[in-house]
Coordinates of C-alpha atoms in Angstrom, one line a residue:
M1 CA 48.7 51.5 -6.7
D2 CA 45.7 52.0 -9.0
I3 CA 46.3 55.5 -9.6
A4 CA 50.1 54.7 -10.5
M5 CA 49.3 52.0 -12.6
R6 CA 46.5 54.2 -14.8
D7 CA 49.3 56.9 -14.8
L8 CA 51.8 54.4 -16.6
I9 CA 49.0 53.0 -18.9
N10 CA 48.0 56.5 -20.1
R11 CA 51.8 57.6 -20.8
G12 CA 52.1 54.5 -22.8
E13 CA 54.6 53.0 -20.2
M14 CA 52.8 49.9 -19.8
I15 CA 50.1 48.4 -21.8
G16 CA 46.7 47.8 -20.2
P17 CA 42.9 48.6 -20.3
R18 CA 41.5 52.4 -19.8
M19 CA 41.3 52.8 -16.1
F20 CA 39.1 54.7 -13.8
V21 CA 40.3 54.8 -10.1
C22 CA 39.2 55.7 -6.5
G23 CA 42.7 55.2 -4.6
Y24 CA 42.0 54.4 -1.1
G25 CA 38.3 54.1 -0.4
L26 CA 37.2 55.6 3.1
Y27 CA 36.8 53.4 6.0
I28 CA 36.7 54.2 9.8
T29 CA 39.3 52.6 12.5
A30 CA 38.2 49.3 13.0
T31 CA 41.4 47.9 14.5
P32 CA 42.4 47.8 18.1
F33 CA 45.0 50.5 19.1
R34 CA 48.8 49.6 19.4
K35 CA 50.8 51.2 21.7
E36 CA 53.8 50.6 19.7
G37 CA 52.1 52.8 16.9
T38 CA 50.9 51.3 13.6
P39 CA 51.0 53.9 10.9
P40 CA 47.7 53.9 9.5
A41 CA 46.8 53.1 5.6
G42 CA 45.3 55.7 3.5
G43 CA 41.5 56.4 3.6
I44 CA 41.0 56.1 7.3
A45 CA 38.7 58.8 8.5
D46 CA 36.8 59.1 11.5
G47 CA 34.3 62.2 11.5
V48 CA 33.4 64.9 9.5
P49 CA 36.8 66.9 9.2
E50 CA 38.7 63.7 8.7
V51 CA 36.3 62.8 6.0
L52 CA 36.7 65.9 4.3
R53 CA 40.7 65.7 4.6
A54 CA 40.5 62.2 3.3
V55 CA 38.1 63.1 0.3
R56 CA 40.5 66.0 -0.3
Q57 CA 43.9 63.9 -0.2
Q58 CA 42.3 61.1 -2.5
I59 CA 41.2 63.9 -5.0
A60 CA 44.7 65.5 -4.8
A61 CA 46.2 61.9 -5.2
G62 CA 44.4 61.7 -8.7
A63 CA 41.3 59.6 -7.7
D64 CA 38.8 59.7 -10.6
V65 CA 35.9 58.6 -8.2
I66 CA 35.6 58.4 -4.2
K67 CA 34.8 55.1 -2.9
M68 CA 33.5 55.0 0.7
Y69 CA 32.8 51.9 2.9
G70 CA 29.5 53.2 4.6
S71 CA 28.8 50.1 6.3
T72 CA 30.4 46.5 7.2
G73 CA 30.1 43.9 4.3
T74 CA 32.8 41.3 3.7
D75 CA 33.0 37.7 4.1
D76 CA 34.3 38.6 7.7
D77 CA 31.5 40.6 8.7
V78 CA 28.0 41.0 7.0
T79 CA 25.9 42.2 9.4
G80 CA 25.6 45.9 7.5
F81 CA 26.5 47.8 10.5
E82 CA 26.3 51.2 9.4
T83 CA 29.9 52.6 9.8
Y84 CA 29.7 56.0 8.8
T85 CA 26.8 58.6 10.1
F86 CA 24.6 60.4 7.4
E87 CA 26.4 63.7 8.3
E88 CA 30.0 61.9 7.5
M89 CA 28.4 60.5 4.2
K90 CA 27.1 63.9 3.3
A91 CA 30.6 65.8 3.7
A92 CA 32.1 63.0 1.5
V93 CA 29.6 63.5 -1.1
D94 CA 29.3 67.4 -0.9
T95 CA 33.4 67.5 -1.0
A96 CA 33.6 65.0 -3.7
H97 CA 31.0 66.8 -5.9
Q98 CA 32.4 70.2 -5.4
F99 CA 35.6 69.1 -6.9
G100 CA 33.6 67.4 -9.8
K101 CA 33.6 63.7 -8.6
K102 CA 31.7 60.9 -8.3
I103 CA 31.1 59.0 -5.2
A104 CA 30.1 55.5 -4.7
I105 CA 29.3 54.0 -1.2
H106 CA 29.5 50.4 -0.2
S107 CA 26.7 49.2 1.9
Y108 CA 25.4 45.9 3.2
G109 CA 21.9 46.3 5.0
P110 CA 19.7 48.9 4.7
D111 CA 20.7 51.6 6.8
G112 CA 23.9 52.5 4.9
A113 CA 21.9 52.2 1.7
R114 CA 19.4 54.5 3.1
D115 CA 21.8 57.1 4.3
A116 CA 24.2 57.2 1.3
V117 CA 21.0 57.8 -0.9
R118 CA 19.9 60.6 1.0
A119 CA 23.3 62.1 1.4
G120 CA 23.5 61.8 -2.5
A121 CA 25.7 59.2 -3.4
D122 CA 26.0 58.6 -7.1
S123 CA 26.4 54.9 -6.8
I124 CA 25.3 52.2 -3.9
E125 CA 27.4 49.0 -4.3
H126 CA 26.1 45.7 -2.8
A127 CA 23.2 47.2 -1.2
T128 CA 21.8 43.9 0.3
D129 CA 18.4 44.5 2.0
M130 CA 17.2 47.9 0.9
D131 CA 13.8 49.1 1.5
D132 CA 11.3 50.0 -0.7
A133 CA 11.3 53.5 0.1
T134 CA 15.4 53.6 -0.7
I135 CA 15.0 51.8 -3.8
H136 CA 12.1 54.4 -4.8
E137 CA 14.4 57.4 -4.0
M138 CA 17.3 56.0 -5.7
A139 CA 15.2 55.6 -9.1
K140 CA 13.9 59.3 -8.1
R141 CA 17.5 60.6 -7.8
G142 CA 19.1 58.8 -10.4
T143 CA 21.5 56.6 -8.1
F144 CA 23.2 53.8 -9.8
Y145 CA 22.9 50.6 -7.9
V146 CA 25.9 48.3 -8.3
P147 CA 24.7 44.9 -6.8
T148 CA 28.1 43.0 -7.4
I149 CA 26.0 39.9 -7.7
D150 CA 28.9 37.3 -8.5
H151 CA 30.7 38.6 -5.3
N152 CA 27.8 37.9 -3.7
R153 CA 27.0 34.6 -5.3
Y154 CA 30.7 33.2 -4.4
Y155 CA 30.1 33.8 -0.7
I156 CA 26.4 32.2 -0.9
D157 CA 27.8 28.9 -2.9
N158 CA 31.0 28.8 -1.1
G159 CA 30.5 30.0 2.3
D160 CA 30.9 26.6 3.9
K161 CA 34.0 25.9 2.2
S162 CA 35.5 29.2 3.2
A163 CA 36.3 30.8 6.3
T164 CA 33.2 32.9 6.0
R165 CA 30.5 33.3 9.5
P166 CA 27.6 31.1 9.0
D167 CA 25.3 33.8 8.5
T168 CA 27.2 35.0 5.2
K169 CA 25.2 33.0 2.8
N170 CA 21.6 34.6 3.8
A171 CA 23.4 38.2 4.2
C172 CA 24.8 38.0 0.7
K173 CA 21.6 37.9 -1.3
P174 CA 20.7 40.7 -3.0
S175 CA 17.5 42.7 -2.3
S176 CA 14.7 40.7 -3.7
R177 CA 13.0 44.0 -4.4
V178 CA 15.1 45.4 -7.1
T179 CA 14.2 44.2 -10.4
S180 CA 16.9 43.0 -13.0
K181 CA 14.5 44.5 -15.8
P182 CA 16.4 46.8 -17.8
H183 CA 14.8 50.6 -17.6
A184 CA 12.2 49.5 -15.1
K185 CA 9.8 52.3 -13.7
P186 CA 10.1 52.5 -10.0
T187 CA 6.9 51.7 -8.0
K188 CA 5.7 54.2 -5.2
P189 CA 6.4 52.5 -1.8
E190 CA 3.3 51.7 0.0

């Protein structure tokens, strides 16, 4: 839908802002098998060959950027469980870059962020609980950090009023090791 809306705006058939869109984000199969069959939504990719296919499909559909969900991380599950392996992330990054596209990888928890940075992602989104080595590597590579502080602040402030899990408030706190100062120099991990 975001691709179609962007195209309508660009053709002048709809009034709206300039849009830079990702289409479907890539995510793993996470629903139980149903014998009657449920057609999969776009973006489901399990294993390197399916990741390659899904990235190419998003590019062919007109995505400006590729989005990959490298870990769990919503109000339902903020455990930070890494959903894609390093090899799958690397395949997505390499394919996106081959076609001249940037890739943003969603990550809660240290493992997903570490592997996304190692794989060459252009930006890491949310990235709670990153370790110092990952932060240093991001600075060295020029990887963008999109902390989404207001999104996490909502979960922290409203966790007891919504259907969030009890651990949501603590898991959504951004990494305290990331500075809020613009153009801060990275420090070498000890």
